[in-house]
Amino acid sequence: MAGLLDASPEGVEQDITQAYALVRAFDDGVTLAQGGDPHAEFAALRRQGDVHRSTLERVLTGADGAEGTTTPAWHVVSFTAAEQVVRDEDTYSSSAYDDSMGRVIGRSFLQMDHQEHRTWRNVLHGDFSRQTVLEHRRAVRSAVASRLSAVVARGGGDLVAEVAFPVALTTIARLAGLPRGTRVGTLYTWAVGLRGDPDGQVTSAVRELLDTPSAWTPGSLIDLLLRAKDPAIGAGPHLLPALRLLLSTGTEPPFRSLATLMYAALTDPSVPALLRTDPSLVPAVFQECWRWEPPLTWVFRRCTTETELAGQRIGRGELVCVNLASANRDDTRWSRAHLFDVRREPLPSLAMGTGPHTCLGRHLAAVEAQELLSELRDAAGSAWPAGWTLQTDGPAGRGFRSPGRLVLRLPTP
C-alpha cells in the first residue's frame, strides 16, 4: 500500500507541480469570491475599537452569511488585545480548532492546551530548536539555489510555484522524516483536504508507513514521536493527525512567507541596495516582511470562562478570532505600520504568535527566509541579465496572504 506514495525523482517533482496547481486553483477561487485588500477594513476597525462583536462568516469573508446561518464571534484587531488573548491559554483555549482544522486532520496538538500541549511540544522541540534547525541551512540553501537556477535556465518562471512552494514542502517533508522518493505533493494536498481520498488508499498508505518505524529517518520529527513511548502521544497510526498538521503548518504559512519575501525583495529597490552594503540586515528584512504581511491572518480561541477584553464582556464558550494581520499593523505600536520599512525599530510582532502556542517552526522559518533572501540577492545581482522583469499583483487573500504569482521574465540573449 505504501508503494502508492513512491515515485522517481521526476515523479516527485511532477507530483509537487500538481499539488501546487490545486493550491493555486483554490486560492484563485477564494480570492475572487472575497475580493479586495482587507487591510483598509482592518484599519477602520482598529480606529473604532480593539475588539468587535461579529460573526465568523463576516470575519472570514467580509460579509455575513444568510440569516440564521451565522456563527457569533469576537474579532480582535489591536496588538495589545491580540497579544493578551494568545498569551492566556487559561481563558482562551485552542480547542476552538476542533470545528475547523480538527474536522480535516483529526485531533492534533494544535487543539490542545496546558500539559497535554506541552507534552507534544517537548518531544518535537529538539528538532525545531534553533541549533538543530541551523544544521539544515546547507540543504535549504542548496534547494533554493538549484530551483532558482532552473528558473533562470528556462528563461524565467513563476517563483511561487517553482521556488517558494517546493522549497517549503520538501524541507518540512525532510524534517518529518519521510523517505526519499515519497510523493510529498500528494501527501500535502491530502493532509490539508485539497485532495480527496474516497477509497481511503492514501490514508491506508500513510498508516502503513506510521506502522513501520524503520521507514522514517532517524532523529526526524516522526521518529521522535514514534520513540516517545508516551501514552499521551500514542504511536503508529495514532500519529496520523500529527503528520497531517506538520505537513500543513510546515508548508502553507512558510511558502507564503517566502513568496511575500521575494515580492518585497524584488519590488522594493531599497532592499537589494541595503543587503549589498550590509548583509547583516537580512534578518531585519524577513522579520519586517513577517510583520507587514504575515501569511496567516487569524488564529482562533474559545473562551473558557466569562471575562472582559478591552472593555467587552466575552461569555464562556464564545469564539474569539485573533487578527494577526491587523495587530501587526497597529499604529499605536509601529509608526506608519502599513509601510514595509526594514529600517524601523525592531519590535516583536505576532506573525509567529507568542505565549504557549508560539510557532514551533519559527526557527525553521527564519532559516528558510535567510537562505532564500541571501541566494536571491546573489542571483539577482549577478546571475540574472539586465532587463529582467517581474509580473505580479502583490500579496492577496483574506485568510492566507501572499502573492499568487511572481513571474520572472529574463531577456532573450
PDB file of C-alpha atoms in Angstrom, residues 100-365:
ATOM      1  CA  SER A 100     -12.168  23.664  11.685  1.00  0.00           C
ATOM      2  CA  MET A 101      -8.752  22.030  11.377  1.00  0.00           C
ATOM      3  CA  GLY A 102      -9.896  19.200  13.621  1.00  0.00           C
ATOM      4  CA  ARG A 103     -12.550  18.154  11.123  1.00  0.00           C
ATOM      5  CA  VAL A 104      -9.948  17.937   8.354  1.00  0.00           C
ATOM      6  CA  ILE A 105      -6.910  16.402  10.026  1.00  0.00           C
ATOM      7  CA  GLY A 106      -8.252  14.893  13.242  1.00  0.00           C
ATOM      8  CA  ARG A 107      -7.342  15.931  16.773  1.00  0.00           C
ATOM      9  CA  SER A 108      -3.766  17.234  16.899  1.00  0.00           C
ATOM     10  CA  PHE A 109      -1.605  19.218  19.287  1.00  0.00           C
ATOM     11  CA  LEU A 110      -2.878  22.403  17.593  1.00  0.00           C
ATOM     12  CA  GLN A 111      -6.123  21.945  19.539  1.00  0.00           C
ATOM     13  CA  MET A 112      -4.531  21.131  22.901  1.00  0.00           C
ATOM     14  CA  ASP A 113      -3.737  23.301  25.897  1.00  0.00           C
ATOM     15  CA  HIS A 114      -1.691  23.131  29.096  1.00  0.00           C
ATOM     16  CA  GLN A 115       0.200  19.928  29.908  1.00  0.00           C
ATOM     17  CA  GLU A 116      -1.284  17.929  27.035  1.00  0.00           C
ATOM     18  CA  HIS A 117       0.023  20.505  24.570  1.00  0.00           C
ATOM     19  CA  ARG A 118       3.388  20.828  26.312  1.00  0.00           C
ATOM     20  CA  THR A 119       3.898  17.045  26.159  1.00  0.00           C
ATOM     21  CA  TRP A 120       3.870  17.185  22.364  1.00  0.00           C
ATOM     22  CA  ARG A 121       5.946  20.361  22.160  1.00  0.00           C
ATOM     23  CA  ASN A 122       8.595  18.948  24.473  1.00  0.00           C
ATOM     24  CA  VAL A 123       9.084  15.939  22.187  1.00  0.00           C
ATOM     25  CA  LEU A 124       9.151  17.983  18.976  1.00  0.00           C
ATOM     26  CA  HIS A 125      11.160  20.937  20.290  1.00  0.00           C
ATOM     27  CA  GLY A 126      14.508  19.202  19.804  1.00  0.00           C
ATOM     28  CA  ASP A 127      14.133  19.098  16.021  1.00  0.00           C
ATOM     29  CA  PHE A 128      12.720  22.623  15.893  1.00  0.00           C
ATOM     30  CA  SER A 129      15.301  24.238  18.173  1.00  0.00           C
ATOM     31  CA  ARG A 130      17.451  26.963  16.662  1.00  0.00           C
ATOM     32  CA  GLN A 131      20.645  24.916  16.970  1.00  0.00           C
ATOM     33  CA  THR A 132      19.155  21.848  15.281  1.00  0.00           C
ATOM     34  CA  VAL A 133      17.458  23.816  12.525  1.00  0.00           C
ATOM     35  CA  LEU A 134      20.724  25.570  11.666  1.00  0.00           C
ATOM     36  CA  GLU A 135      22.073  22.166  10.658  1.00  0.00           C
ATOM     37  CA  HIS A 136      19.617  22.256   7.749  1.00  0.00           C
ATOM     38  CA  ARG A 137      20.881  25.566   6.358  1.00  0.00           C
ATOM     39  CA  ARG A 138      23.046  23.986   3.679  1.00  0.00           C
ATOM     40  CA  ALA A 139      20.214  21.763   2.431  1.00  0.00           C
ATOM     41  CA  VAL A 140      17.801  24.693   2.312  1.00  0.00           C
ATOM     42  CA  ARG A 141      20.330  26.910   0.513  1.00  0.00           C
ATOM     43  CA  SER A 142      21.044  24.137  -1.986  1.00  0.00           C
ATOM     44  CA  ALA A 143      17.332  23.650  -2.683  1.00  0.00           C
ATOM     45  CA  VAL A 144      16.779  27.371  -3.220  1.00  0.00           C
ATOM     46  CA  ALA A 145      19.843  27.710  -5.439  1.00  0.00           C
ATOM     47  CA  SER A 146      19.008  24.732  -7.649  1.00  0.00           C
ATOM     48  CA  ARG A 147      15.400  25.824  -8.132  1.00  0.00           C
ATOM     49  CA  LEU A 148      16.346  29.430  -8.891  1.00  0.00           C
ATOM     50  CA  SER A 149      18.956  28.168 -11.361  1.00  0.00           C
ATOM     51  CA  ALA A 150      16.358  26.008 -13.083  1.00  0.00           C
ATOM     52  CA  VAL A 151      14.059  29.029 -13.473  1.00  0.00           C
ATOM     53  CA  VAL A 152      16.890  31.065 -14.968  1.00  0.00           C
ATOM     54  CA  ALA A 153      17.867  28.242 -17.326  1.00  0.00           C
ATOM     55  CA  ARG A 154      14.304  28.228 -18.708  1.00  0.00           C
ATOM     56  CA  GLY A 155      14.391  31.986 -19.239  1.00  0.00           C
ATOM     57  CA  GLY A 156      12.025  32.659 -16.350  1.00  0.00           C
ATOM     58  CA  GLY A 157       9.086  31.207 -14.499  1.00  0.00           C
ATOM     59  CA  ASP A 158       6.799  31.592 -11.513  1.00  0.00           C
ATOM     60  CA  LEU A 159       8.915  31.960  -8.376  1.00  0.00           C
ATOM     61  CA  VAL A 160       5.974  30.996  -6.137  1.00  0.00           C
ATOM     62  CA  ALA A 161       5.210  27.731  -7.917  1.00  0.00           C
ATOM     63  CA  GLU A 162       8.798  26.831  -8.772  1.00  0.00           C
ATOM     64  CA  VAL A 163      10.734  28.043  -5.723  1.00  0.00           C
ATOM     65  CA  ALA A 164       8.705  29.051  -2.648  1.00  0.00           C
ATOM     66  CA  PHE A 165       6.222  26.158  -2.606  1.00  0.00           C
ATOM     67  CA  PRO A 166       8.591  23.266  -3.374  1.00  0.00           C
ATOM     68  CA  VAL A 167      11.298  24.562  -1.010  1.00  0.00           C
ATOM     69  CA  ALA A 168       8.840  24.806   1.900  1.00  0.00           C
ATOM     70  CA  LEU A 169       7.205  21.448   1.144  1.00  0.00           C
ATOM     71  CA  THR A 170      10.389  19.427   0.644  1.00  0.00           C
ATOM     72  CA  THR A 171      12.005  20.998   3.711  1.00  0.00           C
ATOM     73  CA  ILE A 172       9.222  20.001   6.111  1.00  0.00           C
ATOM     74  CA  ALA A 173       8.963  16.583   4.430  1.00  0.00           C
ATOM     75  CA  ARG A 174      12.669  16.046   5.122  1.00  0.00           C
ATOM     76  CA  LEU A 175      12.373  17.182   8.747  1.00  0.00           C
ATOM     77  CA  ALA A 176       9.320  14.978   9.246  1.00  0.00           C
ATOM     78  CA  GLY A 177      11.432  12.044   8.082  1.00  0.00           C
ATOM     79  CA  LEU A 178       9.504  10.940   5.010  1.00  0.00           C
ATOM     80  CA  PRO A 179      11.504   8.501   2.886  1.00  0.00           C
ATOM     81  CA  ARG A 180      13.195   9.787  -0.270  1.00  0.00           C
ATOM     82  CA  GLY A 181      11.033   9.232  -3.306  1.00  0.00           C
ATOM     83  CA  THR A 182       7.774   9.930  -1.461  1.00  0.00           C
ATOM     84  CA  ARG A 183       5.012  11.747  -3.343  1.00  0.00           C
ATOM     85  CA  VAL A 184       5.066  14.679  -0.951  1.00  0.00           C
ATOM     86  CA  GLY A 185       2.702  16.728  -3.117  1.00  0.00           C
ATOM     87  CA  THR A 186       0.051  14.031  -2.819  1.00  0.00           C
ATOM     88  CA  LEU A 187       0.600  13.835   0.930  1.00  0.00           C
ATOM     89  CA  TYR A 188       0.371  17.598   1.382  1.00  0.00           C
ATOM     90  CA  THR A 189      -2.847  18.067  -0.590  1.00  0.00           C
ATOM     91  CA  TRP A 190      -4.337  15.063   1.218  1.00  0.00           C
ATOM     92  CA  ALA A 191      -3.225  16.488   4.582  1.00  0.00           C
ATOM     93  CA  VAL A 192      -4.990  19.832   4.060  1.00  0.00           C
ATOM     94  CA  GLY A 193      -8.079  18.384   2.383  1.00  0.00           C
ATOM     95  CA  LEU A 194      -7.440  19.656  -1.147  1.00  0.00           C
ATOM     96  CA  ARG A 195      -7.190  16.097  -2.472  1.00  0.00           C
ATOM     97  CA  GLY A 196      -9.979  13.628  -1.813  1.00  0.00           C
ATOM     98  CA  ASP A 197      -9.328  10.080  -0.703  1.00  0.00           C
ATOM     99  CA  PRO A 198     -12.678   8.383  -1.352  1.00  0.00           C
ATOM    100  CA  ASP A 199     -11.312   4.838  -1.324  1.00  0.00           C
ATOM    101  CA  GLY A 200      -9.004   5.535   1.616  1.00  0.00           C
ATOM    102  CA  GLN A 201      -5.885   4.393  -0.216  1.00  0.00           C
ATOM    103  CA  VAL A 202      -3.733   7.385   0.697  1.00  0.00           C
ATOM    104  CA  THR A 203      -4.804   7.166   4.335  1.00  0.00           C
ATOM    105  CA  SER A 204      -4.058   3.439   4.381  1.00  0.00           C
ATOM    106  CA  ALA A 205      -0.640   4.022   2.838  1.00  0.00           C
ATOM    107  CA  VAL A 206       0.226   6.629   5.471  1.00  0.00           C
ATOM    108  CA  ARG A 207      -0.998   4.366   8.274  1.00  0.00           C
ATOM    109  CA  GLU A 208       1.249   1.627   6.920  1.00  0.00           C
ATOM    110  CA  LEU A 209       4.220   4.000   6.934  1.00  0.00           C
ATOM    111  CA  LEU A 210       3.482   5.068  10.508  1.00  0.00           C
ATOM    112  CA  ASP A 211       3.332   1.402  11.482  1.00  0.00           C
ATOM    113  CA  THR A 212       6.864   0.942  10.080  1.00  0.00           C
ATOM    114  CA  PRO A 213       9.281   2.845  12.361  1.00  0.00           C
ATOM    115  CA  SER A 214      12.280   1.903  10.210  1.00  0.00           C
ATOM    116  CA  ALA A 215      10.768   3.838   7.274  1.00  0.00           C
ATOM    117  CA  TRP A 216      11.392   7.177   8.984  1.00  0.00           C
ATOM    118  CA  THR A 217      14.720   8.998   9.094  1.00  0.00           C
ATOM    119  CA  PRO A 218      16.393   8.511  12.498  1.00  0.00           C
ATOM    120  CA  GLY A 219      16.082  11.655  14.601  1.00  0.00           C
ATOM    121  CA  SER A 220      13.311  13.100  12.423  1.00  0.00           C
ATOM    122  CA  LEU A 221      10.099  14.565  13.846  1.00  0.00           C
ATOM    123  CA  ILE A 222       8.017  11.428  13.302  1.00  0.00           C
ATOM    124  CA  ASP A 223      10.855   9.240  14.547  1.00  0.00           C
ATOM    125  CA  LEU A 224      10.944  11.282  17.765  1.00  0.00           C
ATOM    126  CA  LEU A 225       7.203  10.836  18.234  1.00  0.00           C
ATOM    127  CA  LEU A 226       7.383   7.110  17.490  1.00  0.00           C
ATOM    128  CA  ARG A 227      10.135   6.675  20.074  1.00  0.00           C
ATOM    129  CA  ALA A 228       8.478   8.844  22.742  1.00  0.00           C
ATOM    130  CA  LYS A 229       6.662   5.851  24.246  1.00  0.00           C
ATOM    131  CA  ASP A 230       4.213   8.248  25.870  1.00  0.00           C
ATOM    132  CA  PRO A 231       0.564   7.149  26.162  1.00  0.00           C
ATOM    133  CA  ALA A 232      -0.476  10.799  25.756  1.00  0.00           C
ATOM    134  CA  ILE A 233       1.101  10.781  22.289  1.00  0.00           C
ATOM    135  CA  GLY A 234       0.467   7.236  21.126  1.00  0.00           C
ATOM    136  CA  ALA A 235       2.255   5.544  18.281  1.00  0.00           C
ATOM    137  CA  GLY A 236       1.808   4.183  14.786  1.00  0.00           C
ATOM    138  CA  PRO A 237      -1.420   5.256  13.052  1.00  0.00           C
ATOM    139  CA  HIS A 238      -2.349   7.374  16.092  1.00  0.00           C
ATOM    140  CA  LEU A 239       0.227   9.874  14.806  1.00  0.00           C
ATOM    141  CA  LEU A 240      -1.663  10.441  11.578  1.00  0.00           C
ATOM    142  CA  PRO A 241      -3.185  13.810  12.678  1.00  0.00           C
ATOM    143  CA  ALA A 242       0.264  14.968  13.827  1.00  0.00           C
ATOM    144  CA  LEU A 243       1.776  14.184  10.419  1.00  0.00           C
ATOM    145  CA  ARG A 244      -1.055  15.997   8.657  1.00  0.00           C
ATOM    146  CA  LEU A 245      -0.547  19.024  10.909  1.00  0.00           C
ATOM    147  CA  LEU A 246       3.226  19.087  10.346  1.00  0.00           C
ATOM    148  CA  LEU A 247       2.789  18.949   6.563  1.00  0.00           C
ATOM    149  CA  SER A 248       0.080  21.608   6.680  1.00  0.00           C
ATOM    150  CA  THR A 249       1.683  24.144   9.004  1.00  0.00           C
ATOM    151  CA  GLY A 250       5.182  23.353   7.738  1.00  0.00           C
ATOM    152  CA  THR A 251       4.223  24.142   4.138  1.00  0.00           C
ATOM    153  CA  GLU A 252       1.310  26.581   3.958  1.00  0.00           C
ATOM    154  CA  PRO A 253       2.490  29.579   6.015  1.00  0.00           C
ATOM    155  CA  PRO A 254       6.194  29.105   5.084  1.00  0.00           C
ATOM    156  CA  PHE A 255       5.705  29.050   1.327  1.00  0.00           C
ATOM    157  CA  ARG A 256       3.505  32.137   1.552  1.00  0.00           C
ATOM    158  CA  SER A 257       6.084  33.915   3.711  1.00  0.00           C
ATOM    159  CA  LEU A 258       8.798  33.068   1.191  1.00  0.00           C
ATOM    160  CA  ALA A 259       6.638  34.321  -1.680  1.00  0.00           C
ATOM    161  CA  THR A 260       5.969  37.633   0.072  1.00  0.00           C
ATOM    162  CA  LEU A 261       9.643  37.955   0.942  1.00  0.00           C
ATOM    163  CA  MET A 262      10.631  37.529  -2.705  1.00  0.00           C
ATOM    164  CA  TYR A 263       7.993  40.068  -3.694  1.00  0.00           C
ATOM    165  CA  ALA A 264       9.345  42.621  -1.214  1.00  0.00           C
ATOM    166  CA  ALA A 265      12.976  41.972  -2.124  1.00  0.00           C
ATOM    167  CA  LEU A 266      12.384  42.230  -5.872  1.00  0.00           C
ATOM    168  CA  THR A 267       9.960  45.170  -5.954  1.00  0.00           C
ATOM    169  CA  ASP A 268      11.376  47.464  -3.240  1.00  0.00           C
ATOM    170  CA  PRO A 269      14.538  48.991  -4.753  1.00  0.00           C
ATOM    171  CA  SER A 270      15.943  49.825  -1.324  1.00  0.00           C
ATOM    172  CA  VAL A 271      16.213  46.169  -0.256  1.00  0.00           C
ATOM    173  CA  PRO A 272      18.903  44.942  -2.709  1.00  0.00           C
ATOM    174  CA  ALA A 273      20.974  48.057  -2.082  1.00  0.00           C
ATOM    175  CA  LEU A 274      20.737  47.615   1.696  1.00  0.00           C
ATOM    176  CA  LEU A 275      21.694  43.949   1.511  1.00  0.00           C
ATOM    177  CA  ARG A 276      24.672  44.646  -0.717  1.00  0.00           C
ATOM    178  CA  THR A 277      26.049  47.243   1.665  1.00  0.00           C
ATOM    179  CA  ASP A 278      25.053  45.486   4.899  1.00  0.00           C
ATOM    180  CA  PRO A 279      24.273  41.741   4.661  1.00  0.00           C
ATOM    181  CA  SER A 280      23.624  41.687   8.410  1.00  0.00           C
ATOM    182  CA  LEU A 281      20.248  43.289   7.636  1.00  0.00           C
ATOM    183  CA  VAL A 282      18.912  40.028   6.194  1.00  0.00           C
ATOM    184  CA  PRO A 283      17.053  39.110   9.439  1.00  0.00           C
ATOM    185  CA  ALA A 284      15.589  42.614   9.660  1.00  0.00           C
ATOM    186  CA  VAL A 285      14.216  42.257   6.131  1.00  0.00           C
ATOM    187  CA  PHE A 286      12.382  38.989   6.678  1.00  0.00           C
ATOM    188  CA  GLN A 287      11.181  39.919  10.173  1.00  0.00           C
ATOM    189  CA  GLU A 288       9.727  43.162   8.835  1.00  0.00           C
ATOM    190  CA  CYS A 289       8.166  41.187   5.999  1.00  0.00           C
ATOM    191  CA  TRP A 290       6.520  38.831   8.512  1.00  0.00           C
ATOM    192  CA  ARG A 291       5.118  41.853  10.369  1.00  0.00           C
ATOM    193  CA  TRP A 292       3.952  43.689   7.280  1.00  0.00           C
ATOM    194  CA  GLU A 293       2.233  40.717   5.610  1.00  0.00           C
ATOM    195  CA  PRO A 294       2.004  37.670   7.883  1.00  0.00           C
ATOM    196  CA  PRO A 295       0.984  34.604   5.890  1.00  0.00           C
ATOM    197  CA  LEU A 296      -1.809  33.683   8.297  1.00  0.00           C
ATOM    198  CA  THR A 297      -4.439  36.307   9.085  1.00  0.00           C
ATOM    199  CA  TRP A 298      -6.238  34.703  12.027  1.00  0.00           C
ATOM    200  CA  VAL A 299      -5.816  32.304  14.905  1.00  0.00           C
ATOM    201  CA  PHE A 300      -8.853  31.089  16.837  1.00  0.00           C
ATOM    202  CA  ARG A 301      -9.607  30.589  20.510  1.00  0.00           C
ATOM    203  CA  ARG A 302     -12.621  29.505  22.579  1.00  0.00           C
ATOM    204  CA  CYS A 303     -13.333  31.439  25.777  1.00  0.00           C
ATOM    205  CA  THR A 304     -13.314  29.094  28.774  1.00  0.00           C
ATOM    206  CA  THR A 305     -14.932  31.471  31.266  1.00  0.00           C
ATOM    207  CA  GLU A 306     -16.759  34.768  31.249  1.00  0.00           C
ATOM    208  CA  THR A 307     -14.167  37.519  31.012  1.00  0.00           C
ATOM    209  CA  GLU A 308     -13.523  41.067  29.887  1.00  0.00           C
ATOM    210  CA  LEU A 309     -11.281  42.043  26.977  1.00  0.00           C
ATOM    211  CA  ALA A 310     -10.682  45.673  26.030  1.00  0.00           C
ATOM    212  CA  GLY A 311     -13.947  46.662  27.718  1.00  0.00           C
ATOM    213  CA  GLN A 312     -16.042  43.931  26.077  1.00  0.00           C
ATOM    214  CA  ARG A 313     -17.720  41.158  28.070  1.00  0.00           C
ATOM    215  CA  ILE A 314     -16.993  37.808  26.443  1.00  0.00           C
ATOM    216  CA  GLY A 315     -19.031  34.827  27.556  1.00  0.00           C
ATOM    217  CA  ARG A 316     -17.936  31.291  28.292  1.00  0.00           C
ATOM    218  CA  GLY A 317     -17.807  29.181  25.137  1.00  0.00           C
ATOM    219  CA  GLU A 318     -17.751  32.118  22.742  1.00  0.00           C
ATOM    220  CA  LEU A 319     -15.449  32.092  19.715  1.00  0.00           C
ATOM    221  CA  VAL A 320     -12.592  34.607  19.540  1.00  0.00           C
ATOM    222  CA  CYS A 321     -10.894  35.387  16.212  1.00  0.00           C
ATOM    223  CA  VAL A 322      -7.481  36.994  16.728  1.00  0.00           C
ATOM    224  CA  ASN A 323      -6.486  39.058  13.699  1.00  0.00           C
ATOM    225  CA  LEU A 324      -2.689  38.804  13.445  1.00  0.00           C
ATOM    226  CA  ALA A 325      -2.544  40.817  10.224  1.00  0.00           C
ATOM    227  CA  SER A 326      -4.409  43.699  11.836  1.00  0.00           C
ATOM    228  CA  ALA A 327      -2.441  43.511  15.096  1.00  0.00           C
ATOM    229  CA  ASN A 328       0.815  43.686  13.151  1.00  0.00           C
ATOM    230  CA  ARG A 329      -0.252  46.960  11.523  1.00  0.00           C
ATOM    231  CA  ASP A 330      -1.377  48.648  14.734  1.00  0.00           C
ATOM    232  CA  ASP A 331      -0.222  52.283  14.501  1.00  0.00           C
ATOM    233  CA  THR A 332      -0.138  52.575  18.281  1.00  0.00           C
ATOM    234  CA  ARG A 333       2.830  50.185  18.221  1.00  0.00           C
ATOM    235  CA  TRP A 334       4.521  50.951  14.890  1.00  0.00           C
ATOM    236  CA  SER A 335       4.763  54.307  13.151  1.00  0.00           C
ATOM    237  CA  ARG A 336       3.335  54.180   9.617  1.00  0.00           C
ATOM    238  CA  ALA A 337       2.676  50.490  10.204  1.00  0.00           C
ATOM    239  CA  HIS A 338       1.133  49.988   6.759  1.00  0.00           C
ATOM    240  CA  LEU A 339       4.538  50.508   5.129  1.00  0.00           C
ATOM    241  CA  PHE A 340       7.252  47.900   4.597  1.00  0.00           C
ATOM    242  CA  ASP A 341      10.292  49.521   6.213  1.00  0.00           C
ATOM    243  CA  VAL A 342      13.346  47.470   7.147  1.00  0.00           C
ATOM    244  CA  ARG A 343      14.872  50.462   8.926  1.00  0.00           C
ATOM    245  CA  ARG A 344      12.114  50.743  11.518  1.00  0.00           C
ATOM    246  CA  GLU A 345      12.770  49.979  15.183  1.00  0.00           C
ATOM    247  CA  PRO A 346      12.658  46.178  15.576  1.00  0.00           C
ATOM    248  CA  LEU A 347       9.722  45.259  17.814  1.00  0.00           C
ATOM    249  CA  PRO A 348       8.324  41.731  18.129  1.00  0.00           C
ATOM    250  CA  SER A 349       5.231  41.139  16.024  1.00  0.00           C
ATOM    251  CA  LEU A 350       2.610  38.402  16.294  1.00  0.00           C
ATOM    252  CA  ALA A 351       3.403  36.788  12.946  1.00  0.00           C
ATOM    253  CA  MET A 352       4.766  33.724  14.759  1.00  0.00           C
ATOM    254  CA  GLY A 353       2.396  34.045  17.688  1.00  0.00           C
ATOM    255  CA  THR A 354       3.531  34.317  21.288  1.00  0.00           C
ATOM    256  CA  GLY A 355       2.925  32.553  24.559  1.00  0.00           C
ATOM    257  CA  PRO A 356       2.247  28.814  24.917  1.00  0.00           C
ATOM    258  CA  HIS A 357       1.383  28.366  21.240  1.00  0.00           C
ATOM    259  CA  THR A 358       4.313  30.298  19.767  1.00  0.00           C
ATOM    260  CA  CYS A 359       5.008  28.754  16.361  1.00  0.00           C
ATOM    261  CA  LEU A 360       7.187  25.653  16.779  1.00  0.00           C
ATOM    262  CA  GLY A 361       8.668  26.234  13.348  1.00  0.00           C
ATOM    263  CA  ARG A 362       9.757  29.838  13.842  1.00  0.00           C
ATOM    264  CA  HIS A 363      13.481  28.997  13.739  1.00  0.00           C
ATOM    265  CA  LEU A 364      12.976  26.879  10.629  1.00  0.00           C
ATOM    266  CA  ALA A 365      11.044  29.727   9.004  1.00  0.00           C
TER     267      ALA A 365
END
